[in-house]
Tab-separated table of C-alpha atoms in Angstrom:
chain	number	residue	atom	x	y	z
A	1	UNK	CA	0.066	-0.019	-0.069
A	2	UNK	CA	1.137	3.533	-0.680
A	3	UNK	CA	2.574	5.182	2.422
A	4	UNK	CA	1.518	8.773	3.247
A	5	UNK	CA	4.846	10.087	2.601
A	6	UNK	CA	4.556	8.989	-1.198
A	7	UNK	CA	1.456	10.879	-1.591
A	8	UNK	CA	1.291	14.427	-3.027
A	9	UNK	CA	0.612	17.626	-1.136
A	10	UNK	CA	-2.719	18.956	-2.346
A	11	UNK	CA	-2.705	22.868	-2.859
A	12	UNK	CA	-6.221	24.311	-2.990
A	13	UNK	CA	-6.180	27.334	-5.383
A	14	UNK	CA	-3.832	28.251	-8.283
A	15	UNK	CA	-3.283	31.944	-7.237
A	16	UNK	CA	-0.126	33.695	-6.113
A	17	UNK	CA	0.166	31.825	-2.759
A	18	UNK	CA	-1.044	28.560	-4.093
A	19	UNK	CA	1.252	28.354	-7.257
A	20	UNK	CA	4.313	29.755	-4.883
A	21	UNK	CA	3.589	26.791	-2.468
A	22	UNK	CA	3.751	24.531	-5.425
A	23	UNK	CA	7.036	25.872	-6.797
A	24	UNK	CA	8.505	25.474	-3.152
A	25	UNK	CA	7.337	21.798	-2.982
A	26	UNK	CA	8.841	21.045	-6.455
A	27	UNK	CA	12.100	22.679	-5.252
A	28	UNK	CA	11.984	20.272	-2.131
A	29	UNK	CA	11.362	17.187	-4.458
A	30	UNK	CA	7.785	16.816	-3.175
A	31	UNK	CA	4.938	16.288	-5.727
A	32	UNK	CA	2.124	19.023	-5.472
A	33	UNK	CA	-1.370	18.608	-6.965
A	34	UNK	CA	-2.951	22.128	-7.376
A	35	UNK	CA	-6.737	22.268	-7.621
A	36	UNK	CA	-8.237	25.330	-8.900
A	37	UNK	CA	-11.915	26.034	-8.933
A	38	UNK	CA	-11.651	28.552	-11.978
A	39	UNK	CA	-10.928	27.801	-15.698
A	40	UNK	CA	-7.424	29.167	-15.499
A	41	UNK	CA	-4.638	29.812	-13.150
A	42	UNK	CA	-5.200	33.063	-11.148
A	43	UNK	CA	-8.812	33.029	-11.920
A	44	UNK	CA	-9.511	35.333	-8.981
A	45	UNK	CA	-6.759	37.872	-9.929
A	46	UNK	CA	-8.260	37.797	-13.469
A	47	UNK	CA	-11.525	39.081	-12.005
A	48	UNK	CA	-10.021	42.272	-11.079
A	49	UNK	CA	-7.633	42.645	-14.158
A	50	UNK	CA	-8.525	46.264	-14.563
A	51	UNK	CA	-7.081	47.212	-11.135
A	52	UNK	CA	-3.488	48.071	-10.794
A	53	UNK	CA	-1.436	46.739	-7.618
A	54	UNK	CA	0.210	49.046	-5.248
A	55	UNK	CA	3.189	46.640	-5.030
A	56	UNK	CA	5.856	46.448	-7.747
A	57	UNK	CA	6.897	43.364	-9.636
A	58	UNK	CA	9.955	43.224	-7.440
A	59	UNK	CA	7.644	42.463	-4.650
A	60	UNK	CA	5.125	40.021	-6.142
A	61	UNK	CA	7.244	37.425	-7.626
A	62	UNK	CA	8.157	34.402	-5.359
A	63	UNK	CA	11.887	33.449	-5.428
A	64	UNK	CA	11.386	29.742	-5.828
A	65	UNK	CA	8.792	30.291	-8.645
A	66	UNK	CA	11.319	32.628	-10.345
A	67	UNK	CA	13.961	29.813	-10.211
A	68	UNK	CA	11.424	27.286	-11.578
A	69	UNK	CA	10.528	29.718	-14.539
A	70	UNK	CA	14.229	30.791	-15.433
A	71	UNK	CA	15.016	27.703	-17.607
A	72	UNK	CA	12.092	28.479	-19.761
A	73	UNK	CA	13.552	31.892	-20.771
A	74	UNK	CA	11.074	33.793	-18.521
A	75	UNK	CA	12.329	37.107	-17.257
A	76	UNK	CA	10.869	39.096	-14.454
A	77	UNK	CA	9.235	42.481	-15.798
A	78	UNK	CA	10.815	45.615	-14.599
A	79	UNK	CA	11.027	45.234	-10.927
A	80	UNK	CA	10.208	49.031	-10.114
A	81	UNK	CA	6.718	48.997	-12.270
A	82	UNK	CA	3.397	48.385	-11.056
A	83	UNK	CA	1.338	45.640	-12.849
A	84	UNK	CA	-2.225	45.506	-13.126
A	85	UNK	CA	-4.215	42.342	-12.145
A	86	UNK	CA	-4.275	41.300	-15.519
A	87	UNK	CA	-0.572	41.705	-16.071
A	88	UNK	CA	0.050	39.685	-12.788
A	89	UNK	CA	-2.031	36.722	-14.058
A	90	UNK	CA	-0.856	36.896	-17.699
A	91	UNK	CA	2.743	37.695	-17.488
A	92	UNK	CA	3.548	35.562	-14.097
A	93	UNK	CA	0.776	33.395	-12.765
A	94	UNK	CA	-0.089	31.605	-16.086
A	95	UNK	CA	3.564	30.895	-17.186
A	96	UNK	CA	4.126	29.441	-13.696
A	97	UNK	CA	1.193	27.213	-14.030
A	98	UNK	CA	2.391	26.164	-17.636
A	99	UNK	CA	5.691	25.158	-16.012
A	100	UNK	CA	3.947	23.090	-13.419
A	101	UNK	CA	2.111	21.523	-16.204
A	102	UNK	CA	-0.531	18.723	-15.165
A	103	UNK	CA	0.231	19.063	-11.550
A	104	UNK	CA	-2.259	22.075	-11.824
A	105	UNK	CA	-5.920	20.985	-12.531
A	106	UNK	CA	-8.289	23.861	-13.263
A	107	UNK	CA	-12.112	23.711	-12.965
A	108	UNK	CA	-11.485	21.347	-9.902
A	109	UNK	CA	-13.567	22.905	-7.121
A	110	UNK	CA	-12.845	21.447	-3.911
A	111	UNK	CA	-15.911	20.463	-1.759
A	112	UNK	CA	-14.631	18.666	1.185
A	113	UNK	CA	-11.377	17.800	3.112
A	114	UNK	CA	-11.027	15.050	5.837
A	115	UNK	CA	-8.774	12.150	7.204
A	116	UNK	CA	-9.505	8.846	5.172
A	117	UNK	CA	-11.977	6.931	7.039
A	118	UNK	CA	-12.198	9.518	10.057
A	119	UNK	CA	-14.609	12.220	10.406
A	120	UNK	CA	-13.778	15.200	12.809
A	121	UNK	CA	-15.092	13.141	15.848
A	122	UNK	CA	-12.854	10.097	15.537
A	123	UNK	CA	-9.323	10.095	17.336
A	124	UNK	CA	-8.172	6.461	16.740
A	125	UNK	CA	-5.283	6.446	14.341
A	126	UNK	CA	-6.427	9.851	13.123
A	127	UNK	CA	-2.918	11.289	12.527
A	128	UNK	CA	-1.586	8.221	10.573
A	129	UNK	CA	-4.444	8.494	8.057
A	130	UNK	CA	-3.817	10.440	4.787
A	131	UNK	CA	-6.030	13.375	4.039
A	132	UNK	CA	-8.827	12.751	1.321
A	133	UNK	CA	-9.849	15.700	-0.723
A	134	UNK	CA	-13.241	15.811	-2.641
A	135	UNK	CA	-13.664	18.019	-5.723
A	136	UNK	CA	-15.851	18.298	-8.837
A	137	UNK	CA	-14.943	18.797	-12.287
A	138	UNK	CA	-15.973	20.825	-15.113
A	139	UNK	CA	-18.272	18.083	-16.451
A	140	UNK	CA	-20.104	17.870	-13.058
A	141	UNK	CA	-18.143	14.576	-12.135
A	142	UNK	CA	-16.993	13.884	-8.563
A	143	UNK	CA	-13.390	13.009	-7.636
A	144	UNK	CA	-11.259	12.503	-4.703
A	145	UNK	CA	-7.462	12.466	-4.197
A	146	UNK	CA	-5.429	11.357	-1.202
A	147	UNK	CA	-2.685	13.817	0.190
A	148	UNK	CA	0.074	13.773	2.675
A	149	UNK	CA	-0.731	17.425	3.680
A	150	UNK	CA	-3.149	20.107	2.464
A	151	UNK	CA	-2.273	23.835	1.906
A	152	UNK	CA	-5.387	25.897	1.542
A	153	UNK	CA	-4.751	28.980	-0.528
A	154	UNK	CA	-8.243	29.361	-1.904
A	155	UNK	CA	-8.447	33.123	-0.652
A	156	UNK	CA	-11.616	35.130	0.272
A	157	UNK	CA	-12.682	36.485	-2.898
A	158	UNK	CA	-15.898	34.387	-3.070
A	159	UNK	CA	-17.124	35.516	0.250
A	160	UNK	CA	-17.301	39.355	0.385
A	161	UNK	CA	-18.692	40.868	3.473
A	162	UNK	CA	-22.182	42.531	3.193
A	163	UNK	CA	-23.191	46.057	3.562
A	164	UNK	CA	-25.028	45.432	6.877
A	165	UNK	CA	-23.013	46.884	9.754
A	166	UNK	CA	-23.817	43.809	12.076
A	167	UNK	CA	-22.002	41.477	9.647
A	168	UNK	CA	-25.208	40.219	8.429
A	169	UNK	CA	-26.782	41.382	5.025
A	170	UNK	CA	-28.772	44.573	5.564
A	171	UNK	CA	-32.471	44.007	5.324
A	172	UNK	CA	-33.514	44.156	1.786
A	173	UNK	CA	-29.853	43.740	0.623
A	174	UNK	CA	-30.403	40.593	-1.253
A	175	UNK	CA	-33.473	41.573	-3.078
A	176	UNK	CA	-31.543	44.681	-4.166
A	177	UNK	CA	-28.902	42.607	-5.684
A	178	UNK	CA	-29.498	43.757	-9.097
A	179	UNK	CA	-28.159	47.282	-8.223
A	180	UNK	CA	-25.308	46.270	-5.808
A	181	UNK	CA	-21.845	45.002	-6.600
A	182	UNK	CA	-19.258	43.781	-4.181
A	183	UNK	CA	-16.249	44.548	-6.566
A	184	UNK	CA	-14.488	47.651	-7.900
A	185	UNK	CA	-16.239	48.183	-11.256
A	186	UNK	CA	-14.270	48.005	-14.572
A	187	UNK	CA	-15.622	51.096	-16.102
A	188	UNK	CA	-13.672	50.204	-19.523
A	189	UNK	CA	-16.589	48.003	-20.463
A	190	UNK	CA	-19.437	50.014	-22.049
A	191	UNK	CA	-22.104	48.197	-20.295
A	192	UNK	CA	-20.555	48.762	-16.839
A	193	UNK	CA	-19.628	52.331	-17.704
A	194	UNK	CA	-23.360	53.047	-18.700
A	195	UNK	CA	-24.296	51.586	-15.292
A	196	UNK	CA	-22.632	54.350	-13.354
A	197	UNK	CA	-22.220	57.294	-15.901
A	198	UNK	CA	-24.462	60.182	-14.870
A	199	UNK	CA	-25.588	58.267	-11.762
A	200	UNK	CA	-25.394	58.632	-8.109
A	201	UNK	CA	-23.725	55.711	-6.482
A	202	UNK	CA	-22.962	54.656	-2.833
A	203	UNK	CA	-19.684	53.357	-1.897
A	204	UNK	CA	-19.704	51.679	1.320
A	205	UNK	CA	-16.180	50.793	2.673
A	206	UNK	CA	-13.087	52.484	4.192
A	207	UNK	CA	-10.211	50.696	2.635
A	208	UNK	CA	-8.120	50.225	-0.561
A	209	UNK	CA	-11.012	49.019	-2.641
A	210	UNK	CA	-13.236	51.910	-1.615
A	211	UNK	CA	-10.366	54.301	-2.512
A	212	UNK	CA	-9.968	52.789	-5.940
A	213	UNK	CA	-13.868	52.903	-6.642
A	214	UNK	CA	-13.898	56.683	-5.467
A	215	UNK	CA	-11.044	57.661	-7.560
A	216	UNK	CA	-12.595	55.781	-10.518
A	217	UNK	CA	-15.947	57.390	-10.287
A	218	UNK	CA	-14.225	60.770	-9.787
A	219	UNK	CA	-12.485	60.045	-13.313
A	220	UNK	CA	-15.777	59.250	-14.695
A	221	UNK	CA	-17.553	62.298	-13.391
A	222	UNK	CA	-15.057	64.568	-15.131
A	223	UNK	CA	-16.166	63.050	-18.469
A	224	UNK	CA	-19.892	62.290	-17.528
A	225	UNK	CA	-21.905	65.103	-15.954
A	226	UNK	CA	-24.218	64.066	-13.015
A	227	UNK	CA	-21.761	61.183	-11.937
A	228	UNK	CA	-21.539	61.419	-8.236
A	229	UNK	CA	-20.456	59.158	-5.324
A	230	UNK	CA	-21.719	59.037	-1.776
A	231	UNK	CA	-19.056	57.511	0.417
A	232	UNK	CA	-20.580	55.790	3.307
A	233	UNK	CA	-18.227	55.334	6.434
A	234	UNK	CA	-18.963	53.709	9.654
A	235	UNK	CA	-16.823	56.138	11.643
A	236	UNK	CA	-15.913	59.766	11.179
A	237	UNK	CA	-13.152	61.328	9.177
A	238	UNK	CA	-9.949	61.794	10.776
A	239	UNK	CA	-6.215	61.993	10.001
A	240	UNK	CA	-5.934	58.428	9.244
A	241	UNK	CA	-9.021	58.060	7.138
A	242	UNK	CA	-7.291	58.365	3.836
A	243	UNK	CA	-4.293	56.112	4.770
A	244	UNK	CA	-0.673	56.862	5.137
A	245	UNK	CA	-0.203	59.395	2.402
A	246	UNK	CA	3.261	60.419	1.883
A	247	UNK	CA	4.544	58.298	4.992
A	248	UNK	CA	3.459	55.188	3.406
A	249	UNK	CA	6.461	53.014	2.220
A	250	UNK	CA	4.366	51.780	-0.707
A	251	UNK	CA	4.007	55.157	-2.548
A	252	UNK	CA	1.209	53.922	-4.773
A	253	UNK	CA	-0.853	52.714	-1.717
A	254	UNK	CA	-0.394	56.293	-0.063
A	255	UNK	CA	-1.362	57.874	-3.409
A	256	UNK	CA	-4.576	56.064	-3.510
A	257	UNK	CA	-5.920	57.310	-0.250
A	258	UNK	CA	-4.969	60.755	-1.421
A	259	UNK	CA	-6.816	60.115	-4.599
A	260	UNK	CA	-10.056	59.424	-2.425
A	261	UNK	CA	-9.558	62.758	-0.449
A	262	UNK	CA	-9.262	64.534	-3.814
A	263	UNK	CA	-12.578	63.066	-4.959
A	264	UNK	CA	-14.205	64.429	-1.761
A	265	UNK	CA	-12.526	67.703	-1.834
A	266	UNK	CA	-13.251	68.264	-5.470
A	267	UNK	CA	-16.874	67.695	-5.100
A	268	UNK	CA	-17.042	64.455	-6.940
A	269	UNK	CA	-17.971	62.406	-3.707
A	270	UNK	CA	-19.892	63.448	-0.407
A	271	UNK	CA	-18.880	61.444	2.515
A	272	UNK	CA	-21.553	60.312	5.229
A	273	UNK	CA	-19.971	59.547	8.478
A	274	UNK	CA	-20.838	57.520	11.313
A	275	UNK	CA	-23.481	55.477	9.206
A	276	UNK	CA	-24.112	51.865	9.922
A	277	UNK	CA	-26.371	50.419	7.295
A	278	UNK	CA	-29.332	48.501	8.728
A	279	UNK	CA	-31.697	48.307	5.655
A	280	UNK	CA	-31.783	49.006	1.898
A	281	UNK	CA	-35.235	49.852	0.397
A	282	UNK	CA	-36.356	50.737	-3.082
A	283	UNK	CA	-38.215	54.025	-3.908
A	284	UNK	CA	-40.908	54.267	-6.581
A	285	UNK	CA	-38.231	54.281	-9.281
A	286	UNK	CA	-36.346	51.438	-8.063
A	287	UNK	CA	-33.651	53.440	-6.674
A	288	UNK	CA	-31.973	52.407	-3.382
A	289	UNK	CA	-32.714	54.065	0.036
A	290	UNK	CA	-30.170	53.273	2.760
A	291	UNK	CA	-31.179	53.417	6.262
A	292	UNK	CA	-28.738	53.636	9.148
A	293	UNK	CA	-28.965	51.957	12.619
A	294	UNK	CA	-29.624	55.580	13.957
A	295	UNK	CA	-32.749	56.142	11.735
A	296	UNK	CA	-31.116	58.158	9.263
A	297	UNK	CA	-32.439	57.716	5.779
A	298	UNK	CA	-30.078	58.782	2.978
A	299	UNK	CA	-31.145	60.385	-0.462
A	300	UNK	CA	-31.796	57.625	-3.230
A	301	UNK	CA	-28.890	56.349	-5.034
A	302	UNK	CA	-28.889	54.516	-8.313
A	303	UNK	CA	-26.276	51.934	-7.562
A	304	UNK	CA	-24.278	50.637	-4.624
A	305	UNK	CA	-20.690	49.406	-4.396
A	306	UNK	CA	-20.094	47.466	-1.260
A	307	UNK	CA	-16.487	47.011	-0.366
A	308	UNK	CA	-16.494	46.086	3.413
A	309	UNK	CA	-13.917	43.273	3.172
A	310	UNK	CA	-13.969	39.595	2.766
A	311	UNK	CA	-14.282	36.470	4.961
A	312	UNK	CA	-13.154	32.948	4.585
A	313	UNK	CA	-15.112	30.006	3.318
A	314	UNK	CA	-14.734	27.348	5.788
A	315	UNK	CA	-17.575	25.089	4.670
A	316	UNK	CA	-15.526	22.454	2.879
A	317	UNK	CA	-13.285	22.221	5.919
A	318	UNK	CA	-16.019	21.106	8.187
A	319	UNK	CA	-14.279	17.744	9.051
A	320	UNK	CA	-11.169	19.168	9.785
A	321	UNK	CA	-10.184	20.055	13.264
A	322	UNK	CA	-9.151	23.741	12.765
A	323	UNK	CA	-7.950	26.126	15.447
A	324	UNK	CA	-9.293	29.492	14.664
A	325	UNK	CA	-9.645	32.655	16.618
A	326	UNK	CA	-13.334	33.328	17.425
A	327	UNK	CA	-13.081	36.989	16.192
A	328	UNK	CA	-10.850	37.020	13.169
A	329	UNK	CA	-11.313	33.409	12.015
A	330	UNK	CA	-7.461	33.232	11.611
A	331	UNK	CA	-5.301	30.589	13.127
A	332	UNK	CA	-5.284	30.943	16.836
A	333	UNK	CA	-1.550	31.651	17.134
A	334	UNK	CA	-1.419	34.065	14.091
A	335	UNK	CA	-4.593	36.081	15.242
A	336	UNK	CA	-2.742	38.236	17.922
A	337	UNK	CA	0.007	39.014	15.589
A	338	UNK	CA	-2.433	40.635	12.723
A	339	UNK	CA	-5.160	41.890	15.071
A	340	UNK	CA	-6.067	45.227	13.389
A	341	UNK	CA	-7.034	46.614	16.585
A	342	UNK	CA	-3.227	46.611	17.514
A	343	UNK	CA	-1.352	46.304	14.468
A	344	UNK	CA	-0.748	48.207	11.154
A	345	UNK	CA	0.332	46.067	8.140
A	346	UNK	CA	3.736	47.084	8.700
A	347	UNK	CA	4.023	46.051	12.457
A	348	UNK	CA	2.901	42.541	11.789
A	349	UNK	CA	5.533	40.087	12.976
A	350	UNK	CA	7.168	37.503	10.574
A	351	UNK	CA	5.305	34.143	10.915
A	352	UNK	CA	5.519	30.757	9.519
A	353	UNK	CA	4.610	27.179	9.981
A	354	UNK	CA	4.316	27.262	13.706
A	355	UNK	CA	1.665	30.261	13.858
A	356	UNK	CA	-0.101	28.649	10.958
A	357	UNK	CA	-0.472	25.263	12.476
A	358	UNK	CA	-3.795	23.778	13.596
A	359	UNK	CA	-5.000	20.924	15.943
A	360	UNK	CA	-5.159	18.735	12.931
A	361	UNK	CA	-1.547	18.300	11.912
A	362	UNK	CA	-0.707	18.631	8.087
A	363	UNK	CA	-3.334	21.206	7.324
A	364	UNK	CA	-2.569	24.846	6.669
A	365	UNK	CA	-4.391	27.910	5.561
A	366	UNK	CA	-2.229	30.453	3.816
A	367	UNK	CA	-2.314	33.709	1.995
A	368	UNK	CA	-5.309	35.915	2.303
A	369	UNK	CA	-7.372	33.023	3.856
A	370	UNK	CA	-4.885	32.865	6.731
A	371	UNK	CA	-5.783	36.174	7.734
A	372	UNK	CA	-9.473	35.440	8.077
A	373	UNK	CA	-11.266	38.748	8.346
A	374	UNK	CA	-8.092	40.828	9.157
A	375	UNK	CA	-7.209	43.533	6.439
A	376	UNK	CA	-5.635	43.393	3.320
A	377	UNK	CA	-2.790	41.003	2.843
A	378	UNK	CA	0.644	41.501	0.899
A	379	UNK	CA	1.800	38.917	-1.570
A	380	UNK	CA	5.258	38.750	-0.016
A	381	UNK	CA	3.667	37.634	3.414
A	382	UNK	CA	2.082	34.607	1.638
A	383	UNK	CA	5.322	33.622	-0.112
A	384	UNK	CA	7.096	33.645	3.146
A	385	UNK	CA	4.191	31.587	4.771
A	386	UNK	CA	4.297	28.941	2.053
A	387	UNK	CA	8.283	28.798	2.033
A	388	UNK	CA	8.087	27.962	5.951
A	389	UNK	CA	5.265	25.542	5.586
A	390	UNK	CA	6.863	23.534	2.845
A	391	UNK	CA	10.201	23.467	4.664
A	392	UNK	CA	8.273	21.752	7.621
A	393	UNK	CA	6.571	19.408	5.451
A	394	UNK	CA	9.897	18.277	4.056
A	395	UNK	CA	11.135	17.951	7.765
A	396	UNK	CA	13.561	20.793	7.530
A	397	UNK	CA	12.500	22.584	10.721
A	398	UNK	CA	15.586	24.617	10.894
A	399	UNK	CA	14.685	26.374	7.775
A	400	UNK	CA	10.946	26.210	8.533
A	401	UNK	CA	11.528	28.143	11.906
A	402	UNK	CA	13.894	30.710	10.215
A	403	UNK	CA	11.130	33.145	9.145
A	404	UNK	CA	12.191	36.488	7.834
A	405	UNK	CA	9.908	39.178	6.608
A	406	UNK	CA	10.131	43.031	6.391
A	407	UNK	CA	6.857	44.729	5.565
A	408	UNK	CA	6.691	48.224	4.362
A	409	UNK	CA	5.258	50.746	6.922
A	410	UNK	CA	1.917	52.168	6.076
A	411	UNK	CA	1.875	55.564	7.981
A	412	UNK	CA	-1.294	54.423	9.636
A	413	UNK	CA	-1.681	52.995	13.200
A	414	UNK	CA	-4.796	50.959	13.140
A	415	UNK	CA	-6.505	48.744	10.598
A	416	UNK	CA	-10.061	48.009	9.537
A	417	UNK	CA	-10.790	46.455	13.047
A	418	UNK	CA	-11.094	49.976	14.150
A	419	UNK	CA	-13.632	51.273	11.619
A	420	UNK	CA	-16.454	51.197	14.351
A	421	UNK	CA	-14.390	53.243	16.856
A	422	UNK	CA	-15.067	56.992	17.297
A	423	UNK	CA	-12.714	59.105	15.101
A	424	UNK	CA	-10.055	60.490	17.105
A	425	UNK	CA	-6.790	62.284	16.378
A	426	UNK	CA	-4.219	59.895	16.168
A	427	UNK	CA	-1.517	62.136	17.254
A	428	UNK	CA	-3.437	62.289	20.815
A	429	UNK	CA	-3.657	58.634	21.272
A	430	UNK	CA	-0.079	57.811	22.074
A	431	UNK	CA	-0.086	55.217	19.415
A	432	UNK	CA	2.483	55.167	16.794
A	433	UNK	CA	1.767	57.849	14.095
A	434	UNK	CA	-0.633	60.060	12.509
A	435	UNK	CA	-1.071	60.407	8.735
A	436	UNK	CA	0.615	63.502	7.378
A	437	UNK	CA	-1.170	66.462	5.987
A	438	UNK	CA	-1.868	65.107	2.651
A	439	UNK	CA	-1.111	66.864	-0.582
A	440	UNK	CA	-3.716	66.137	-3.274
A	441	UNK	CA	-3.011	64.142	-6.324
A	442	UNK	CA	-5.263	63.114	-9.174
A	443	UNK	CA	-5.113	59.490	-9.816
A	444	UNK	CA	-7.384	56.753	-11.120
A	445	UNK	CA	-7.894	53.832	-13.346
A	446	UNK	CA	-6.469	54.778	-16.839
A	447	UNK	CA	-4.042	57.339	-15.520
A	448	UNK	CA	-0.230	56.773	-15.838
A	449	UNK	CA	0.268	56.975	-12.192
A	450	UNK	CA	-0.063	53.481	-10.273
A	451	UNK	CA	-3.599	52.747	-8.893
A	452	UNK	CA	-3.431	50.544	-6.013
A	453	UNK	CA	-5.024	47.218	-5.319
A	454	UNK	CA	-4.757	44.706	-2.700
A	455	UNK	CA	-2.622	41.542	-3.080
A	456	UNK	CA	-4.409	38.224	-3.425
A	457	UNK	CA	-7.740	40.148	-3.325
A	458	UNK	CA	-8.490	43.777	-3.672
A	459	UNK	CA	-10.024	43.835	-0.180
A	460	UNK	CA	-11.521	46.809	1.503
A	461	UNK	CA	-9.521	46.151	4.656
A	462	UNK	CA	-7.291	48.748	5.824
A	463	UNK	CA	-3.697	49.010	4.886
A	464	UNK	CA	-1.559	46.710	2.719
């Protein structure tokens, strides 16, 4: 009978973290099997192909992946330039998947992970049993594969958070779905452009994606009279609302916040503060009326863009014994290190296989999914995660424990976890720093300056 050590490591998701994990496994002589729900590598990234990253090419290519690509003649694009999501998928993720070949299976949606012959209740001989992973195929068929370990890099893109401030959909939110999107719209498409041109649009959220949407709508307003945004924030406006500005060590990320401020200052958007959405109704014309928990009713809007973050889909891991923080839904040991109530992205400690482990040995959540509901995730964090995990799977604990990661400072003290707190002047709180007085810049999709997006998923969480 095949031993567990002879089995592949199943990697769920062929995005940046998943493909990097596969490259590290190959480098270690361990066979990966990557199961991707989409019909191509980087399927999620392709869905926001129109948005530009706020990290450069030099920060979003994994070293092991680059080594694997080198013999094919692949060369990294200019390390100082900012790719779009489409660039990242087409110029890096797809070539990497091509090198991995039939180790990557697309249109393979994972529906369940367990221990062979053991549901989550059974203790007997549990850790000696291989994992079994069930998935569906493009033709509707069902298959399973056995694995020595499982690395879940499926991200959070498919489970956006709702408009409702309670974490549940606002009353009426589902029935208003035809006028609500949970993504930054691509206004290059004529149909999408027509949806927002000359219209009044609510933008709900306070992070990078909300900034991008505001900048995009501001650009459209200059070309299409009547286009206007209503920016809905759950807290007030303070020095940190627009991000780190010129203090951000990722300049494009800082510029994005300044672009959102410019949209407000130039009259292309109105900010509604301290508004926690409770209900969404339709008026007689079908437009949307948002009602807050305090009873306020906003003037009707034609569309709503909800960018309140993402959350992990844990449904297919229900037979696995996970150790997750009750608030963030991140691994228990990792959660205190990334808690947005305490950390900005630049103060997150390096972490690896130990912080990402669970009561069930051999299962790891990596990339954006490892952060649960915590704010936006940088690709370089995911690459270091999978390097450490793969070293641990290979039995090289010395390398696995040597975790090194330096993240760029954001210039903002708090993260999205503070969005419900009253606005205060950060300079008076005794916490690390306040955002500088911003200098206005005009930046948006279609301009030569780099428009920011989140790594892994363009989440509307706070900083990175």
